[in-house]
Amino acid sequence: MPEAIKVLRAAGAGFEFEEFDVNADAYLRTGVAIPDDTWKHVAAADAILFGAVGDPRLPDAAYLAGVLLRLRFELDLYVNLRPARLYDDRLSPLRRDDRRQVDLMIVRENTEGLYVGMGGRFKKGTDQEVAIQEDLNTYLGVTRIIEHAFGIAKREVVMIDKSNAMTFAGGLWQERWKAISATHPNVMARHLLVDAAAMQLVKDPTQFEVIVTGNLFGDILSDLTAELVGGMGVAPSANINPSSGRGLFEPVHGTAPDIAGKGLVNPVGAILSAAMMVKHLGVPDMANAIEGAVESAIRARECTRDIGGELSTSQAGDAIVKRLRD
Ligand code: IPM
Ligand code: MN
């Protein structure tokens, strides 16, 4: 996050930053994930720049639910944009050169699906235990995310579900998909089942422009697409509500506890998330300048080791800052 802020400053962003102490240490100390006072400030901010969440000392999901999922749900940040763009050929794990023009966007539904925390465990800890996890899909939720995907696509939207096996949720997605795609005759509409989509993403990711899908499939496929363009270290995301203007911007990766604090972490995911924030706040030129500087630094191998450079986290940030100043 310090690298992202450094880059924003170098790009000329005149934002006021307010920092909040939301982290596992504070949670372990107080038992509160986001204190009320912090929540008030955060919920009122023009945008939230979010580091990452997760700590080996907190293996249960309560902390995640109290921080990231609470922000997504309570601020109703229903669009999760997860772009995957290949900045340099060498970062592609795919063998064939013609499979390397990756530039796609996953539009992940971010407030429903299997993430809502409905369900329960009955007769827990016995050999008669029953565990139920509900997959919640609403007409409004499915409608607005599919509409958003069509709103940003120029050529084609691919909708991904598992409607051959999950017929209730899939049925609603299919109905909304057919109705909404019919109102966008200038954008092609294609449907894929999630298993086939996983295969196609590896076989030829260049075929995709915009993908729209539910919360869980979007989570899974966006790790896959990150790996197609250099790995978790470079993947950004935007969690937004286009109606209210609320937005939370975060790298797709977690806290990487095995390498945290060693100067090895790739700052690009956070920096590109900051660029998405700038774009959301209405300064697309600045966002493009940041993205261009990132691309140039990566191509020059002025980056961290995970993507073929030798720089530390802060040196990699400096390499991007330098390009913004030139
Ligand atoms: C992500 C993360 C989160 C998710 C976790 C931390 C709950 O994996 O943002 O992709 O599954 O949405
Ligand atoms: Mn994830």
Coordinates of C-alpha atoms and ligand atoms in Angstrom, one line a residue:
M1 CA 0.0 0.0 0.0
P2 CA 2.8 2.5 0.6
E3 CA 4.0 1.9 -2.9
A4 CA 0.5 2.5 -4.3
I5 CA 0.3 5.8 -2.4
K6 CA 3.8 6.8 -3.5
V7 CA 2.8 6.2 -7.1
L8 CA -0.5 8.1 -6.7
R9 CA 1.4 11.1 -5.4
A10 CA 3.9 10.9 -8.2
A11 CA 1.0 10.8 -10.7
G12 CA -0.2 14.1 -9.3
A13 CA -3.2 12.8 -7.3
G14 CA -4.2 15.5 -4.9
F15 CA -6.3 13.2 -2.7
E16 CA -6.4 13.5 1.1
F17 CA -5.5 10.1 2.6
E18 CA -6.8 9.0 5.9
E19 CA -5.3 5.8 7.3
F20 CA -7.2 3.3 9.4
D21 CA -5.8 0.6 11.7
V22 CA -7.9 -2.3 10.4
N23 CA -5.8 -5.4 10.7
A24 CA -5.3 -8.7 12.5
D25 CA -3.3 -7.3 15.3
A26 CA -6.0 -4.8 16.2
Y27 CA -8.6 -7.6 15.9
L28 CA -6.7 -9.9 18.2
R29 CA -6.3 -7.1 20.7
T30 CA -9.9 -5.8 20.7
G31 CA -12.0 -8.5 19.1
V32 CA -13.5 -5.9 16.8
A33 CA -12.8 -6.2 13.0
I34 CA -13.8 -2.6 12.1
P35 CA -14.6 -0.2 15.0
D36 CA -17.8 1.9 14.6
D37 CA -15.9 5.1 14.4
T38 CA -13.6 3.8 11.6
W39 CA -16.7 2.4 9.8
K40 CA -18.3 5.8 9.8
H41 CA -15.3 7.4 8.2
V42 CA -14.7 4.6 5.7
A43 CA -18.3 4.4 4.6
A44 CA -18.3 8.1 3.9
A45 CA -15.0 8.3 2.0
D46 CA -15.0 8.9 -1.8
A47 CA -13.0 5.7 -2.2
I48 CA -11.4 3.0 -0.1
L49 CA -7.9 1.7 -0.9
F50 CA -7.6 -1.6 0.7
G51 CA -4.4 -3.5 1.4
A52 CA -5.2 -7.2 1.8
V53 CA -6.8 -9.4 4.4
G54 CA -5.8 -12.7 6.1
D55 CA -3.6 -13.8 8.9
P56 CA -2.4 -17.2 9.9
R57 CA -3.4 -16.5 13.5
L58 CA -7.0 -16.1 12.4
P59 CA -7.9 -19.3 10.6
D60 CA -11.7 -19.0 11.0
A61 CA -13.7 -16.8 8.6
A62 CA -15.1 -14.4 11.2
Y63 CA -12.3 -11.8 10.6
L64 CA -12.7 -12.0 6.8
A65 CA -16.5 -11.6 7.2
G66 CA -16.0 -8.7 9.5
V67 CA -13.6 -6.8 7.3
L68 CA -13.7 -7.4 3.5
L69 CA -17.1 -9.1 3.1
R70 CA -18.8 -6.6 5.4
L71 CA -17.4 -3.7 3.3
R72 CA -18.6 -5.4 0.1
F73 CA -22.0 -6.3 1.4
E74 CA -22.9 -3.3 3.6
L75 CA -21.7 -0.7 1.0
D76 CA -23.5 -2.8 -1.6
L77 CA -20.4 -2.9 -3.8
Y78 CA -22.0 -5.3 -6.2
V79 CA -19.6 -5.1 -9.1
N80 CA -16.2 -6.7 -8.7
L81 CA -14.1 -5.8 -11.7
R82 CA -11.0 -8.1 -12.2
P83 CA -9.1 -7.2 -15.3
A84 CA -6.4 -9.5 -16.6
R85 CA -4.0 -7.9 -19.1
L86 CA -0.7 -9.3 -20.3
Y87 CA 1.9 -6.5 -20.2
D88 CA 4.8 -8.6 -21.4
D89 CA 4.9 -11.9 -23.4
R90 CA 7.4 -13.4 -21.0
L91 CA 4.7 -13.4 -18.2
S92 CA 2.5 -15.8 -20.0
P93 CA 2.6 -19.4 -18.9
L94 CA 1.1 -20.5 -22.3
R95 CA 3.3 -22.1 -24.9
R96 CA 1.8 -20.7 -28.0
D97 CA 2.6 -17.1 -29.0
D98 CA -0.7 -16.5 -30.6
R99 CA -2.4 -17.2 -27.2
R100 CA -0.8 -14.2 -25.5
Q101 CA -2.9 -11.1 -26.3
V102 CA -4.8 -11.4 -23.1
D103 CA -6.9 -8.4 -22.2
L104 CA -10.1 -9.4 -20.5
M105 CA -12.3 -8.3 -17.7
I106 CA -14.1 -10.5 -15.2
V107 CA -17.3 -8.9 -13.9
R108 CA -17.9 -10.8 -10.7
E109 CA -21.1 -10.5 -8.7
N110 CA -19.9 -9.4 -5.3
T111 CA -22.8 -9.3 -2.9
E112 CA -24.7 -12.6 -3.3
G113 CA -24.2 -16.2 -4.2
L114 CA -22.5 -18.6 -1.9
Y115 CA -20.8 -15.8 0.0
V116 CA -23.8 -14.6 2.0
G117 CA -23.2 -16.8 5.0
M118 CA -26.6 -18.4 5.1
G119 CA -26.9 -21.9 6.1
G120 CA -25.6 -23.8 9.1
R121 CA -24.2 -26.9 10.7
F122 CA -26.5 -29.3 12.4
K123 CA -25.3 -32.0 14.8
K124 CA -21.9 -30.4 14.6
G125 CA -19.0 -32.6 15.4
T126 CA -21.0 -35.8 15.3
D127 CA -21.0 -38.4 12.5
Q128 CA -24.6 -37.3 11.7
E129 CA -23.5 -33.8 11.0
V130 CA -25.2 -31.8 8.2
A131 CA -23.7 -28.7 6.7
I132 CA -25.7 -26.4 4.5
Q133 CA -24.3 -23.4 2.5
E134 CA -27.0 -21.5 0.7
D135 CA -26.5 -20.1 -2.8
L136 CA -28.5 -16.8 -2.8
N137 CA -29.4 -15.3 -6.1
T138 CA -31.9 -12.5 -6.6
Y139 CA -33.6 -11.1 -9.6
L140 CA -32.2 -7.7 -8.8
G141 CA -28.7 -8.9 -8.1
V142 CA -28.4 -11.0 -11.3
T143 CA -30.0 -8.3 -13.4
R144 CA -27.8 -5.5 -12.3
I145 CA -24.5 -7.4 -12.7
I146 CA -25.4 -8.7 -16.2
E147 CA -26.5 -5.1 -17.2
H148 CA -23.1 -3.8 -15.9
A149 CA -21.2 -6.3 -18.0
F150 CA -23.1 -5.2 -21.2
G151 CA -22.5 -1.6 -20.2
I152 CA -18.7 -2.0 -20.4
A153 CA -18.4 -4.5 -23.3
K154 CA -17.6 -3.4 -26.8
R155 CA -17.6 -6.7 -28.6
E156 CA -18.9 -9.6 -26.5
V157 CA -20.1 -10.7 -23.0
V158 CA -19.6 -14.3 -21.9
M159 CA -21.9 -15.4 -19.1
I160 CA -20.6 -18.2 -17.0
D161 CA -22.7 -20.4 -14.7
K162 CA -23.3 -24.1 -13.8
S163 CA -26.9 -24.2 -14.9
N164 CA -26.7 -27.8 -16.0
A165 CA -26.2 -29.0 -12.5
M166 CA -27.4 -26.1 -10.3
T167 CA -30.8 -25.6 -11.9
F168 CA -32.4 -23.2 -9.5
A169 CA -29.8 -20.5 -9.4
G170 CA -28.7 -21.3 -12.9
G171 CA -32.3 -21.0 -14.1
L172 CA -32.6 -17.4 -12.8
W173 CA -29.2 -16.5 -14.3
Q174 CA -30.3 -18.0 -17.7
E175 CA -33.6 -16.2 -17.7
R176 CA -32.1 -12.8 -16.9
W177 CA -29.2 -13.4 -19.3
K178 CA -31.5 -14.1 -22.2
A179 CA -33.8 -11.2 -21.5
I180 CA -30.9 -8.7 -21.0
S181 CA -28.7 -9.8 -23.8
A182 CA -31.7 -9.4 -26.2
T183 CA -31.8 -5.7 -25.3
H184 CA -28.1 -5.3 -26.3
P185 CA -28.1 -6.4 -30.0
N186 CA -24.8 -4.7 -30.7
V187 CA -22.8 -6.8 -28.2
M188 CA -22.4 -10.5 -28.8
A189 CA -23.7 -12.8 -26.0
R190 CA -22.2 -16.2 -25.3
H191 CA -22.8 -18.6 -22.5
L192 CA -20.3 -21.1 -21.1
L193 CA -20.6 -23.6 -18.2
V194 CA -17.9 -22.9 -15.7
D195 CA -16.0 -26.1 -16.3
A196 CA -15.8 -25.4 -20.0
A197 CA -14.9 -21.8 -19.3
A198 CA -11.9 -22.9 -17.1
M199 CA -10.7 -25.0 -20.0
Q200 CA -11.3 -22.3 -22.6
L201 CA -9.4 -19.7 -20.5
V202 CA -6.3 -21.8 -20.6
K203 CA -6.8 -23.0 -24.1
D204 CA -7.2 -19.5 -25.6
P205 CA -7.7 -16.6 -23.2
T206 CA -7.5 -14.1 -26.2
Q207 CA -11.1 -15.1 -27.1
F208 CA -12.5 -13.3 -24.1
E209 CA -13.4 -9.6 -23.6
V210 CA -15.9 -9.4 -20.8
I211 CA -16.9 -12.3 -18.6
V212 CA -19.9 -12.0 -16.2
T213 CA -20.4 -14.5 -13.4
G214 CA -21.5 -15.2 -9.9
N215 CA -19.5 -14.5 -6.7
L216 CA -17.7 -17.9 -6.3
F217 CA -17.0 -18.6 -9.9
G218 CA -15.7 -15.1 -10.2
D219 CA -13.4 -15.6 -7.3
I220 CA -12.0 -18.9 -8.7
L221 CA -11.7 -17.8 -12.3
S222 CA -10.0 -14.5 -11.4
D223 CA -7.1 -16.4 -9.7
L224 CA -6.8 -18.4 -12.9
T225 CA -6.8 -15.3 -15.1
A226 CA -4.2 -13.6 -12.8
E227 CA -1.9 -16.5 -13.4
L228 CA -2.3 -16.1 -17.2
V229 CA -0.8 -12.6 -17.0
G230 CA 2.0 -12.9 -14.4
G231 CA 0.5 -14.2 -11.2
M232 CA -1.3 -12.9 -8.1
G233 CA 1.3 -10.2 -7.7
V234 CA 0.0 -8.2 -10.6
A235 CA -3.8 -8.6 -10.4
P236 CA -5.9 -5.6 -9.4
S237 CA -9.6 -5.2 -8.6
A238 CA -12.3 -2.7 -8.1
N239 CA -15.3 -3.3 -5.9
I240 CA -17.9 -0.7 -6.9
N241 CA -21.5 0.4 -6.7
P242 CA -22.1 2.4 -9.9
S243 CA -25.3 3.9 -8.6
S244 CA -24.0 5.2 -5.3
G245 CA -20.4 5.8 -6.4
R246 CA -19.0 3.9 -3.5
G247 CA -15.8 2.0 -4.3
L248 CA -13.2 -0.2 -2.7
F249 CA -10.0 -1.0 -4.5
E250 CA -7.7 -3.8 -3.6
P251 CA -5.2 -6.2 -5.1
V252 CA -6.7 -9.7 -5.8
H253 CA -4.0 -11.3 -3.7
G254 CA -4.1 -11.9 0.0
T255 CA -1.5 -11.0 2.7
A256 CA 1.1 -13.6 1.6
P257 CA 2.3 -14.2 5.1
D258 CA 5.2 -16.3 3.9
I259 CA 6.9 -13.4 2.2
A260 CA 5.3 -10.4 4.0
G261 CA 7.8 -7.8 5.3
K262 CA 10.8 -9.1 3.4
G263 CA 10.7 -6.6 0.6
L264 CA 9.7 -9.4 -1.9
V265 CA 6.1 -8.5 -2.3
N266 CA 5.1 -7.3 -5.8
P267 CA 3.4 -3.9 -5.4
V268 CA 1.9 -3.9 -8.9
G269 CA -1.5 -5.4 -7.9
A270 CA -1.9 -2.6 -5.3
I271 CA -0.6 0.0 -7.7
L272 CA -3.0 -1.0 -10.5
S273 CA -5.8 -1.1 -8.0
A274 CA -5.0 2.5 -7.2
A275 CA -5.1 3.2 -10.9
M276 CA -8.6 1.7 -11.0
M277 CA -9.6 3.9 -8.1
V278 CA -8.4 7.0 -10.0
K279 CA -10.4 6.0 -13.0
H280 CA -13.4 5.5 -10.9
L281 CA -12.9 8.9 -9.4
G282 CA -13.1 10.4 -12.8
V283 CA -9.4 10.9 -13.8
P284 CA -8.9 8.4 -16.6
D285 CA -5.8 10.1 -17.9
M286 CA -4.0 9.7 -14.6
A287 CA -5.1 6.0 -14.5
N288 CA -3.7 5.5 -18.0
A289 CA -0.4 7.1 -17.1
I290 CA 0.0 4.9 -14.0
E291 CA -0.9 1.8 -16.1
G292 CA 1.6 2.9 -18.8
A293 CA 4.3 3.4 -16.2
V294 CA 3.6 -0.1 -14.8
E295 CA 3.8 -1.7 -18.2
S296 CA 7.0 0.1 -19.1
A297 CA 8.7 -1.0 -15.8
I298 CA 7.6 -4.6 -16.2
R299 CA 8.8 -4.7 -19.8
A300 CA 12.2 -3.3 -18.7
R301 CA 12.3 -6.0 -16.0
E302 CA 12.4 -3.2 -13.4
C303 CA 10.2 -5.2 -11.1
T304 CA 10.2 -7.8 -8.3
R305 CA 11.4 -11.4 -8.7
D306 CA 8.1 -13.1 -9.1
I307 CA 7.8 -11.5 -12.5
G308 CA 11.4 -11.8 -13.6
G309 CA 13.1 -8.8 -12.0
E310 CA 15.5 -8.3 -9.2
L311 CA 14.1 -5.3 -7.3
S312 CA 12.6 -5.1 -3.9
T313 CA 9.1 -3.9 -3.3
S314 CA 10.0 -0.3 -2.8
Q315 CA 12.5 -0.3 -5.6
A316 CA 9.8 -1.7 -7.9
G317 CA 7.6 1.2 -6.8
D318 CA 10.4 3.7 -7.5
A319 CA 10.8 2.3 -11.0
I320 CA 7.2 3.2 -11.7
V321 CA 7.4 6.6 -10.0
K322 CA 10.5 7.4 -12.1
R323 CA 8.5 6.8 -15.3
L324 CA 5.7 9.0 -14.1
R325 CA 8.1 11.9 -13.4
D326 CA 9.9 11.6 -16.8
Ligands
IPM1 C1 -10.8 -12.4 -3.0 C2 -10.6 -13.2 -1.8 C3 -11.8 -13.1 -0.9 C4 -12.9 -13.7 -1.7 C5 -11.6 -13.8 0.4 C6 -10.5 -13.2 1.2 C7 -12.9 -13.9 1.2 O1 -10.2 -14.5 -2.1 O2 -11.1 -11.2 -2.9 O3 -10.7 -12.9 -4.1 O4 -13.1 -14.9 -1.8 O5 -13.7 -12.9 -2.3
MN2 MN -10.0 -14.8 -4.3

